[in-house]
CSV table of C-alpha atoms in Angstrom, one decimal:
chain,number,residue,atom,x,y,z
A,76,MET,CA,130.4,97.4,-201.6
A,77,ALA,CA,133.8,99.4,-202.8
A,78,PHE,CA,135.0,96.3,-204.8
A,79,ILE,CA,131.6,96.7,-206.5
A,80,LEU,CA,132.2,100.1,-207.1
A,81,VAL,CA,135.4,99.4,-208.5
A,82,LEU,CA,134.2,96.9,-210.8
A,83,ALA,CA,131.3,99.1,-212.1
A,84,GLY,CA,133.8,101.5,-212.9
A,85,CYS,CA,135.9,99.3,-214.6
A,86,SER,CA,132.9,98.1,-216.7
A,87,SER,CA,132.1,101.7,-218.5
A,88,LYS,CA,131.6,101.2,-222.1
A,89,ASP,CA,133.4,104.6,-222.8
A,90,ASP,CA,136.4,103.5,-220.8
A,91,LYS,CA,136.3,100.0,-222.8
A,92,GLU,CA,136.1,101.7,-226.2
A,93,ALA,CA,138.8,104.2,-225.1
A,94,SER,CA,140.7,101.6,-224.8
A,95,ALA,CA,139.9,99.7,-227.5
A,96,THR,CA,140.7,102.6,-230.0
A,97,SER,CA,143.8,104.1,-228.3
A,98,ASP,CA,146.1,101.4,-230.1
A,99,GLY,CA,144.9,100.7,-233.7
A,100,SER,CA,146.6,97.3,-233.2
A,101,THR,CA,144.9,96.1,-229.9
A,102,THR,CA,141.8,94.6,-229.5
A,103,GLU,CA,140.3,95.0,-225.5
A,104,ILE,CA,137.8,92.7,-224.4
A,105,THR,CA,136.3,92.6,-220.9
A,106,LEU,CA,136.0,89.0,-219.4
A,107,GLY,CA,133.7,88.0,-216.8
A,108,PHE,CA,133.7,84.8,-214.5
A,109,TYR,CA,132.7,84.0,-211.3
A,110,SER,CA,135.2,83.3,-208.3
A,111,SER,CA,135.7,79.7,-207.6
A,112,GLY,CA,138.4,80.1,-205.0
A,113,SER,CA,142.3,78.7,-205.7
A,114,ALA,CA,140.4,78.5,-209.9
A,115,ASP,CA,140.7,82.2,-210.1
A,116,GLU,CA,144.7,82.2,-210.1
A,117,LYS,CA,145.0,79.3,-213.0
A,118,MET,CA,141.9,81.3,-214.7
A,119,ASN,CA,144.1,84.2,-214.6
A,120,GLU,CA,147.2,82.3,-216.0
A,121,LEU,CA,145.5,80.7,-218.8
A,122,ILE,CA,144.3,84.5,-219.4
A,123,LYS,CA,147.8,85.8,-219.7
A,124,LYS,CA,148.9,82.8,-222.3
A,125,PHE,CA,145.9,83.5,-224.2
A,126,GLU,CA,146.9,87.3,-224.3
A,127,GLU,CA,150.8,85.8,-225.2
A,128,GLN,CA,149.5,83.8,-228.2
A,129,HIS,CA,147.5,86.9,-229.3
A,130,PRO,CA,149.3,89.9,-228.8
A,131,ASP,CA,146.9,92.0,-230.7
A,132,ILE,CA,144.4,91.2,-227.9
A,133,LYS,CA,143.8,92.6,-224.6
A,134,VAL,CA,141.9,90.8,-221.6
A,135,LYS,CA,140.3,92.8,-218.8
A,136,THR,CA,138.7,90.7,-216.2
A,137,GLN,CA,135.5,91.0,-214.1
A,138,ASN,CA,135.1,88.7,-211.3
A,139,ALA,CA,133.0,88.6,-207.9
A,140,PRO,CA,131.5,85.4,-205.7
A,141,TYR,CA,128.5,84.1,-207.6
A,142,GLN,CA,125.7,85.5,-206.2
A,143,GLN,CA,127.1,88.9,-206.6
A,144,PHE,CA,128.2,88.4,-210.2
A,145,PHE,CA,125.2,87.3,-211.5
A,146,GLN,CA,123.3,89.9,-210.0
A,147,LYS,CA,125.7,92.9,-211.2
A,148,LEU,CA,125.5,91.2,-214.6
A,149,ASP,CA,121.8,91.5,-214.8
A,150,THR,CA,121.8,95.2,-214.0
A,151,GLN,CA,124.9,95.5,-216.8
A,152,ILE,CA,123.0,93.8,-219.2
A,153,ALA,CA,119.7,96.1,-218.5
A,154,GLY,CA,122.3,99.2,-218.8
A,155,GLY,CA,124.0,97.7,-222.4
A,156,ASN,CA,127.4,97.4,-220.5
A,157,ALA,CA,127.8,93.6,-220.0
A,158,PRO,CA,131.3,92.2,-220.6
A,159,ASP,CA,131.9,91.1,-223.9
A,160,VAL,CA,132.3,87.4,-222.8
A,161,TRP,CA,131.2,85.9,-219.8
A,162,LEU,CA,131.0,82.4,-217.8
A,163,SER,CA,127.8,81.5,-217.5
A,164,ASP,CA,126.4,78.6,-215.3
A,165,GLY,CA,124.7,76.3,-217.6
A,166,VAL,CA,121.1,76.7,-216.3
A,167,PHE,CA,121.0,80.4,-217.3
A,168,VAL,CA,122.4,80.3,-220.6
A,169,GLN,CA,118.8,79.8,-222.4
A,170,LYS,CA,117.9,83.1,-220.0
A,171,TYR,CA,120.3,85.5,-221.8
A,172,ALA,CA,119.7,83.8,-225.1
A,173,GLU,CA,116.1,84.0,-225.0
A,174,ARG,CA,116.4,87.7,-223.6
A,175,GLY,CA,118.6,88.7,-226.9
A,176,ALA,CA,121.3,89.6,-224.4
A,177,ALA,CA,123.6,86.0,-226.0
A,178,LYS,CA,125.4,86.6,-229.6
A,179,ASP,CA,124.1,83.6,-231.9
A,180,LEU,CA,127.3,81.3,-232.0
A,181,THR,CA,125.9,78.8,-234.4
A,182,GLU,CA,127.8,79.9,-237.6
A,183,TRP,CA,131.0,80.2,-236.1
A,184,ILE,CA,130.8,77.0,-234.0
A,185,ASN,CA,130.0,75.3,-237.6
A,186,ASN,CA,132.7,77.3,-239.0
A,187,ASP,CA,135.4,76.4,-236.3
A,188,LEU,CA,134.8,73.6,-233.9
A,189,ASN,CA,134.8,70.1,-235.0
A,190,LYS,CA,131.1,69.3,-232.9
A,191,ASP,CA,132.5,65.6,-232.2
A,192,ASP,CA,135.7,66.6,-230.4
A,193,TYR,CA,133.4,68.2,-227.2
A,194,TYR,CA,131.1,67.3,-224.8
A,195,GLY,CA,128.0,69.4,-224.2
A,196,LEU,CA,127.9,71.4,-227.0
A,197,ASP,CA,124.0,70.5,-228.0
A,198,PHE,CA,123.1,71.3,-224.2
A,199,ASN,CA,123.3,75.4,-225.1
A,200,LYS,CA,121.2,74.6,-228.3
A,201,ASP,CA,117.3,75.8,-228.6
A,202,SER,CA,114.8,74.0,-230.5
A,203,ASP,CA,115.6,76.1,-233.8
A,204,GLY,CA,119.1,74.4,-233.8
A,205,LYS,CA,120.9,77.7,-232.6
A,206,TYR,CA,124.0,77.5,-230.4
A,207,TRP,CA,124.3,80.3,-227.7
A,208,ALA,CA,127.4,79.3,-225.7
A,209,VAL,CA,130.3,77.2,-225.4
A,210,PRO,CA,130.6,74.6,-222.5
A,211,GLN,CA,133.7,75.7,-220.4
A,212,GLY,CA,133.4,72.8,-218.0
A,213,ILE,CA,130.7,70.0,-217.5
A,214,GLN,CA,128.8,69.0,-214.3
A,215,ILE,CA,127.0,65.7,-215.2
A,216,GLY,CA,125.4,63.3,-211.9
A,217,ALA,CA,126.4,60.2,-210.8
A,218,LEU,CA,125.6,57.9,-207.9
A,219,PHE,CA,128.1,58.7,-204.8
A,220,TYR,CA,129.0,55.5,-202.4
A,221,ASN,CA,130.6,55.5,-199.3
A,222,LYS,CA,132.5,52.1,-199.3
A,223,ASP,CA,133.4,51.8,-195.8
A,224,MET,CA,129.7,52.3,-194.9
A,225,PHE,CA,128.2,49.8,-197.2
A,226,ASP,CA,131.5,47.1,-196.3
A,227,LYS,CA,130.1,47.6,-192.5
A,228,ALA,CA,126.5,46.9,-193.3
A,229,GLY,CA,127.6,43.9,-195.7
A,230,VAL,CA,125.7,45.6,-198.8
A,231,ASP,CA,127.1,45.5,-202.0
A,232,TYR,CA,128.2,48.4,-203.9
A,233,PRO,CA,125.8,49.9,-206.8
A,234,ASP,CA,126.6,49.4,-210.2
A,235,ASP,CA,124.9,50.2,-213.6
A,236,SER,CA,122.2,47.3,-212.8
A,237,TRP,CA,120.7,48.9,-210.0
A,238,THR,CA,117.2,50.3,-210.2
A,239,TRP,CA,115.8,53.1,-207.8
A,240,GLU,CA,114.0,50.2,-206.2
A,241,ASP,CA,117.4,48.5,-205.6
A,242,LEU,CA,118.7,51.7,-204.1
A,243,LYS,CA,116.0,52.0,-201.6
A,244,GLU,CA,116.4,48.5,-200.7
A,245,ALA,CA,120.2,48.9,-199.9
A,246,GLY,CA,119.3,52.3,-198.1
A,247,ALA,CA,117.1,50.8,-196.0
A,248,GLN,CA,120.1,48.2,-195.0
A,249,LEU,CA,122.5,51.6,-194.5
A,250,SER,CA,119.9,53.8,-192.6
A,251,ILE,CA,120.8,53.6,-188.8
A,252,ASP,CA,118.7,55.4,-185.9
A,253,SER,CA,120.1,56.4,-182.3
A,254,THR,CA,119.8,53.0,-181.4
A,255,GLY,CA,122.1,51.5,-183.5
A,256,LYS,CA,118.4,50.0,-185.4
A,257,THR,CA,118.4,49.6,-189.1
A,258,ALA,CA,115.2,50.7,-191.1
A,259,ASN,CA,114.7,46.8,-191.7
A,260,ASP,CA,114.5,46.6,-188.0
A,261,SER,CA,111.2,46.7,-186.2
A,262,GLY,CA,111.0,49.6,-183.8
A,263,TYR,CA,113.2,52.2,-186.3
A,264,ASN,CA,112.6,55.5,-185.2
A,265,ALA,CA,112.4,57.7,-188.4
A,266,ASN,CA,112.6,60.6,-186.6
A,267,SER,CA,116.0,59.9,-184.8
A,268,VAL,CA,118.4,58.9,-187.5
A,269,LYS,CA,121.8,59.3,-187.4
A,270,GLN,CA,123.0,57.7,-190.6
A,271,TYR,CA,120.5,58.3,-194.2
A,272,GLY,CA,120.9,55.8,-196.6
A,273,LEU,CA,120.4,58.4,-198.8
A,274,THR,CA,120.8,62.0,-198.9
A,275,PHE,CA,118.5,63.8,-201.4
A,276,PHE,CA,118.9,67.4,-202.2
A,277,ASN,CA,117.2,70.0,-204.7
A,278,ILE,CA,116.6,69.9,-208.4
A,279,THR,CA,119.8,68.4,-209.5
A,280,GLU,CA,121.0,66.2,-206.7
A,281,GLY,CA,117.3,65.6,-205.6
A,282,TRP,CA,114.3,65.2,-207.6
A,283,MET,CA,114.9,65.8,-211.5
A,284,PRO,CA,116.7,62.7,-211.9
A,285,VAL,CA,114.1,60.5,-210.1
A,286,LEU,CA,111.2,62.3,-212.2
A,287,LYS,CA,113.1,61.8,-215.8
A,288,SER,CA,113.9,58.0,-214.9
A,289,TYR,CA,110.5,57.5,-214.0
A,290,GLY,CA,109.3,58.8,-217.8
A,291,GLY,CA,108.1,62.4,-216.0
A,292,GLY,CA,109.8,65.9,-215.5
A,293,VAL,CA,108.6,69.5,-215.4
A,294,LEU,CA,108.2,71.0,-219.1
A,295,ASP,CA,107.6,69.5,-222.5
A,296,GLU,CA,109.9,69.2,-225.3
A,297,GLU,CA,108.9,72.7,-226.5
A,298,LEU,CA,109.9,74.2,-222.7
A,299,ARG,CA,106.9,76.2,-222.7
A,300,ASN,CA,104.1,74.0,-221.2
A,301,SER,CA,104.3,71.9,-217.5
A,302,ILE,CA,103.6,68.1,-217.8
A,303,VAL,CA,104.0,68.2,-213.7
A,304,ASP,CA,100.7,67.0,-212.9
A,305,SER,CA,101.4,63.3,-214.7
A,306,PRO,CA,101.3,59.9,-213.9
A,307,GLU,CA,105.2,58.9,-213.9
A,308,ASN,CA,105.9,62.0,-211.9
A,309,LYS,CA,103.3,60.9,-209.2
A,310,GLU,CA,104.6,57.2,-209.4
A,311,ALA,CA,108.3,58.9,-208.8
A,312,VAL,CA,107.5,61.2,-206.1
A,313,ASN,CA,105.1,58.4,-204.1
A,314,TYR,CA,109.0,56.8,-204.3
A,315,ILE,CA,110.8,59.5,-202.9
A,316,VAL,CA,108.2,60.3,-200.0
A,317,ASP,CA,108.2,56.6,-198.9
A,318,GLY,CA,111.9,57.0,-198.4
A,319,MET,CA,111.5,59.8,-196.6
A,320,GLN,CA,108.8,59.0,-194.4
A,321,ARG,CA,110.4,55.6,-193.8
A,322,GLY,CA,113.7,57.6,-192.7
A,323,ILE,CA,115.8,56.3,-195.6
A,324,PHE,CA,116.1,59.7,-197.3
A,325,THR,CA,116.7,62.9,-196.2
A,326,ASP,CA,113.8,65.3,-196.1
A,327,PRO,CA,113.9,69.0,-196.4
A,328,SER,CA,113.3,69.1,-192.8
A,329,ASP,CA,116.4,66.8,-191.9
A,330,LEU,CA,118.9,69.0,-194.0
A,331,GLN,CA,118.1,71.9,-191.8
A,332,ALA,CA,120.3,69.9,-189.1
A,333,PHE,CA,123.2,70.7,-191.2
A,334,GLN,CA,125.4,73.5,-192.0
A,335,SER,CA,125.2,73.0,-195.3
A,336,PRO,CA,122.4,70.8,-197.3
A,337,MET,CA,125.4,69.6,-199.2
A,338,ALA,CA,127.3,68.3,-196.3
A,339,PRO,CA,126.0,64.7,-195.2
A,340,PHE,CA,127.4,63.0,-197.7
A,341,PRO,CA,131.1,64.6,-197.1
A,342,SER,CA,130.3,64.7,-193.1
A,343,GLN,CA,129.5,60.6,-193.6
A,344,THR,CA,126.3,61.3,-192.5
A,345,ALA,CA,124.7,59.7,-195.5
A,346,ALA,CA,125.7,56.3,-197.3
A,347,MET,CA,124.8,57.4,-200.8
A,348,ARG,CA,124.1,60.8,-202.7
A,349,ILE,CA,123.1,61.5,-206.1
A,350,GLY,CA,126.1,64.3,-207.0
A,351,ILE,CA,127.5,66.3,-210.0
A,352,TYR,CA,131.4,66.0,-210.7
A,353,ALA,CA,132.0,68.9,-208.7
A,354,ARG,CA,131.1,67.1,-205.6
A,355,ALA,CA,134.2,65.1,-205.6
A,356,LEU,CA,136.0,68.0,-204.1
A,357,ALA,CA,134.3,68.1,-201.1
A,358,ALA,CA,134.3,64.6,-200.4
A,359,ASN,CA,138.2,64.1,-201.2
A,360,GLU,CA,138.8,67.2,-198.7
A,361,THR,CA,137.1,65.6,-196.0
A,362,GLY,CA,138.4,61.8,-196.8
A,363,VAL,CA,135.8,59.7,-197.0
A,364,ASN,CA,136.1,55.9,-198.8
A,365,TYR,CA,134.2,56.5,-201.7
A,366,ASP,CA,133.3,55.8,-205.5
A,367,VAL,CA,130.8,56.7,-208.1
A,368,THR,CA,128.9,54.8,-210.6
A,369,VAL,CA,126.0,55.7,-213.1
A,370,LEU,CA,122.6,56.4,-211.2
A,371,PRO,CA,119.8,53.8,-211.0
A,372,LYS,CA,117.4,53.0,-213.4
A,373,GLY,CA,113.7,53.9,-213.5
A,374,PRO,CA,110.9,50.8,-213.5
A,375,ASP,CA,110.8,50.7,-217.4
A,376,GLY,CA,114.8,50.8,-217.5
A,377,LYS,CA,115.1,54.3,-218.2
A,378,ARG,CA,118.0,56.2,-217.0
A,379,PHE,CA,118.7,60.0,-216.3
A,380,SER,CA,122.0,62.0,-215.4
A,381,PRO,CA,121.5,65.5,-215.2
A,382,VAL,CA,124.0,67.7,-216.9
A,383,ILE,CA,124.9,71.3,-216.2
A,384,ALA,CA,127.2,72.9,-219.4
A,385,ASN,CA,129.0,76.0,-217.1
A,386,SER,CA,129.7,77.9,-220.8
A,387,TRP,CA,131.0,80.8,-222.1
A,388,ILE,CA,128.8,83.5,-223.5
A,389,ILE,CA,129.5,86.3,-226.0
A,390,SER,CA,127.7,89.6,-225.6
A,391,ASN,CA,124.8,90.4,-228.2
A,392,SER,CA,126.1,94.1,-227.5
A,393,ALA,CA,129.9,93.7,-228.2
A,394,SER,CA,130.9,95.6,-231.4
A,395,ASP,CA,132.1,93.0,-233.9
A,396,GLU,CA,135.5,93.4,-233.3
A,397,LYS,CA,135.1,92.7,-229.7
A,398,ALA,CA,133.0,89.8,-230.4
A,399,LYS,CA,135.8,88.1,-232.9
A,400,ALA,CA,138.6,88.9,-230.3
A,401,ALA,CA,135.8,86.9,-227.7
A,402,TRP,CA,135.3,84.4,-229.9
A,403,GLU,CA,139.3,83.6,-230.0
A,404,TRP,CA,139.2,83.2,-226.6
A,405,ILE,CA,136.4,80.6,-226.7
A,406,LYS,CA,138.5,78.4,-229.4
A,407,TYR,CA,141.6,78.8,-227.5
A,408,TRP,CA,139.6,77.4,-224.1
A,409,VAL,CA,138.4,75.0,-225.9
A,410,SER,CA,140.4,73.5,-228.4
A,411,GLU,CA,143.8,73.9,-226.8
A,412,ASP,CA,145.0,70.4,-225.0
A,413,GLU,CA,147.1,72.6,-222.5
A,414,VAL,CA,144.6,75.0,-221.8
A,415,GLN,CA,142.1,71.6,-221.3
A,416,LYS,CA,144.6,69.7,-219.1
A,417,GLU,CA,145.7,72.6,-216.7
A,418,TRP,CA,142.1,73.3,-216.2
A,419,ALA,CA,140.7,69.5,-215.8
A,420,ALA,CA,144.1,69.1,-212.9
A,421,LEU,CA,142.0,71.4,-210.7
A,422,GLY,CA,139.5,68.7,-210.7
A,423,GLU,CA,136.1,71.1,-210.8
A,424,ALA,CA,134.2,69.9,-214.3
A,425,VAL,CA,134.5,67.4,-216.9
A,426,PRO,CA,136.9,68.2,-219.5
A,427,VAL,CA,135.2,69.6,-222.7
A,428,LYS,CA,137.3,68.4,-225.3
A,429,LYS,CA,136.8,64.6,-225.2
A,430,SER,CA,140.4,63.6,-226.3
A,431,VAL,CA,141.5,65.2,-222.7
A,432,ALA,CA,138.2,63.8,-220.8
A,433,ASN,CA,139.1,60.5,-221.8
A,434,SER,CA,143.0,60.6,-221.0
A,435,ASP,CA,144.7,59.4,-218.1
A,436,LEU,CA,145.0,63.0,-216.7
A,437,PHE,CA,141.4,63.0,-216.0
A,438,LEU,CA,140.5,59.3,-215.8
A,439,ASP,CA,143.5,58.2,-213.6
A,440,SER,CA,144.3,61.1,-211.7
A,441,GLY,CA,145.1,59.5,-208.4
A,442,GLU,CA,142.0,61.7,-206.9
A,443,LYS,CA,139.3,59.7,-205.9
A,444,PRO,CA,136.8,58.8,-207.4
A,445,ASP,CA,138.7,55.6,-208.9
A,446,ASN,CA,135.4,55.3,-211.3
A,447,LYS,CA,135.9,58.8,-213.1
A,448,GLN,CA,134.6,56.5,-216.4
A,449,ALA,CA,131.2,56.7,-214.5
A,450,PHE,CA,130.6,60.0,-215.6
A,451,LEU,CA,131.7,59.9,-219.2
A,452,ASP,CA,129.3,56.8,-219.4
A,453,SER,CA,126.4,59.1,-218.4
A,454,PHE,CA,126.5,61.4,-221.3
A,455,ASP,CA,124.5,58.5,-222.8
A,456,PHE,CA,121.7,59.1,-220.9
A,457,ALA,CA,122.2,63.1,-220.0
A,458,GLY,CA,119.8,65.7,-220.3
A,459,THR,CA,119.2,68.9,-219.1
A,460,LEU,CA,117.1,70.6,-216.3
A,461,ASP,CA,114.6,71.7,-218.5
A,462,VAL,CA,116.1,75.1,-218.9
A,463,ASN,CA,114.3,78.1,-220.3
A,464,ALA,CA,114.5,81.6,-219.4
A,465,VAL,CA,112.3,81.3,-216.5
A,466,TRP,CA,113.9,78.7,-215.1
A,467,SER,CA,114.5,80.0,-211.6
A,468,GLU,CA,111.3,81.2,-211.3
A,469,TRP,CA,109.7,77.9,-212.2
A,470,VAL,CA,112.2,75.9,-210.0
A,471,LYS,CA,111.1,77.6,-207.0
A,472,LYS,CA,107.4,77.4,-207.9
A,473,PHE,CA,108.2,73.5,-208.4
A,474,GLY,CA,110.3,73.1,-205.4
A,475,ASP,CA,108.0,75.3,-202.9
A,476,ASN,CA,105.0,73.0,-203.5
A,477,ILE,CA,107.0,69.3,-203.9
A,478,ASP,CA,108.6,70.3,-200.4
A,479,ARG,CA,105.4,70.4,-199.1
A,480,ALA,CA,104.4,66.8,-199.9
A,481,PHE,CA,108.0,65.8,-198.8
A,482,LEU,CA,107.3,67.3,-195.3
A,483,GLY,CA,103.8,65.2,-195.5
A,484,GLU,CA,102.1,68.6,-194.9
A,485,THR,CA,99.7,67.6,-198.5
A,486,SER,CA,99.4,64.9,-200.3
A,487,VAL,CA,101.6,63.8,-203.2
A,488,ASP,CA,98.5,64.4,-205.7
A,489,ASP,CA,97.3,67.9,-204.4
A,490,SER,CA,101.3,69.3,-204.5
A,491,LEU,CA,101.6,68.5,-208.5
A,492,GLU,CA,98.0,69.6,-209.0
A,493,GLN,CA,99.2,72.5,-207.3
A,494,ALA,CA,103.0,72.7,-208.5
A,495,ASP,CA,101.3,72.1,-212.1
A,496,LYS,CA,99.4,75.3,-211.9
A,497,ASP,CA,101.8,77.5,-210.6
A,498,VAL,CA,104.9,76.4,-213.4
A,499,GLN,CA,102.5,76.9,-216.2
A,500,LYS,CA,101.5,80.6,-214.6
A,501,VAL,CA,105.1,81.6,-214.6
A,502,LEU,CA,105.8,80.2,-218.5
A,503,ASP,CA,102.4,81.9,-219.5
A,504,GLU,CA,103.1,85.4,-217.8
A,505,PHE,CA,106.6,85.1,-219.6
A,506,TYR,CA,106.2,83.6,-223.0
A,507,ASN,CA,102.6,84.6,-224.1
A,508,ASN,CA,104.2,88.4,-223.7
A,509,GLN,CA,106.7,87.9,-226.3
């Protein structure tokens, strides 16, 4: 609590204004970011180098663990004392934009950045073509697979020809129960699985990539209406439920046996996972012999890779002077090769600058996975998670309903019908009052 109070004290707008005006040649900005372990040290190093290049700008930082950071940020925004620039989880950018907390960066981006040089800029663009943030690092989905498990089972590694049905067929050969039988064997016990073919977890690394590649999704193109109860979604969810009932995919109750729902792949209890780039860190730490490829295709050949562009946002309440100084920080972050290289070396995200992402520094870093090109290839069919101002709210409603189908507590049809109503209610309650 004391730490929080100290941060709150540092964020006082009066204090900031006093510092900014105490020296006429210096503009002080407050930069907020959520802590990420060892990455914090590198962030502070880069901030110091920025200040050396920009002696007229002083940066004061605010950081905290993920949950605390965003809880505090919401309070700061409501109180009009948010950081001048902050790092946002990509799924929250539209929430800040549509609630008036983010500055419109369209003119600055058009004037100062060559959009073709960067990955992910358009993921922060709204339906009117306005840009609200600039990516700090990209998380994009791919299929992770354990090479040792595939070799032991005599199954060919997945590649870009795979459909979701191919994945399930291979997953059946890789799923093993407590007696050593595979999911293709007579007498296989789906309630006593010791090795799963695929671990399945949440919206990003679970159902959304399947729904989208089957031609479905959750919201329409305007992101204001639910399309949950569609034939395409029913087909996709039936595919998932079948895999869970056969003990090939983990269901929500299976994951309760692990310390974290993300643990089955790095603990080598699952042969495959749908994973964003950041999941490479956990797999590398545990020494899994793995690689990645692009996600499978749907029945009509459509492929979808979820993307989260964690991004820099400038506060709409920042003064013009501070906003301009904050924009200098963002330009420094995305355009300086050295900054991009140093951040890429941490291995936490795909670099924003294409020239760095396509260099040996990223593609041939020596760390697994070997096929990092799969992440870059996935940009060709990447999309957001239908993010809007009430993303967190509708995700919970959809997740609560779909989990009941996953657990066999209700039918797929009933689950999607109720989810459709609940999601639409969340959308109407927010957008009908705008």
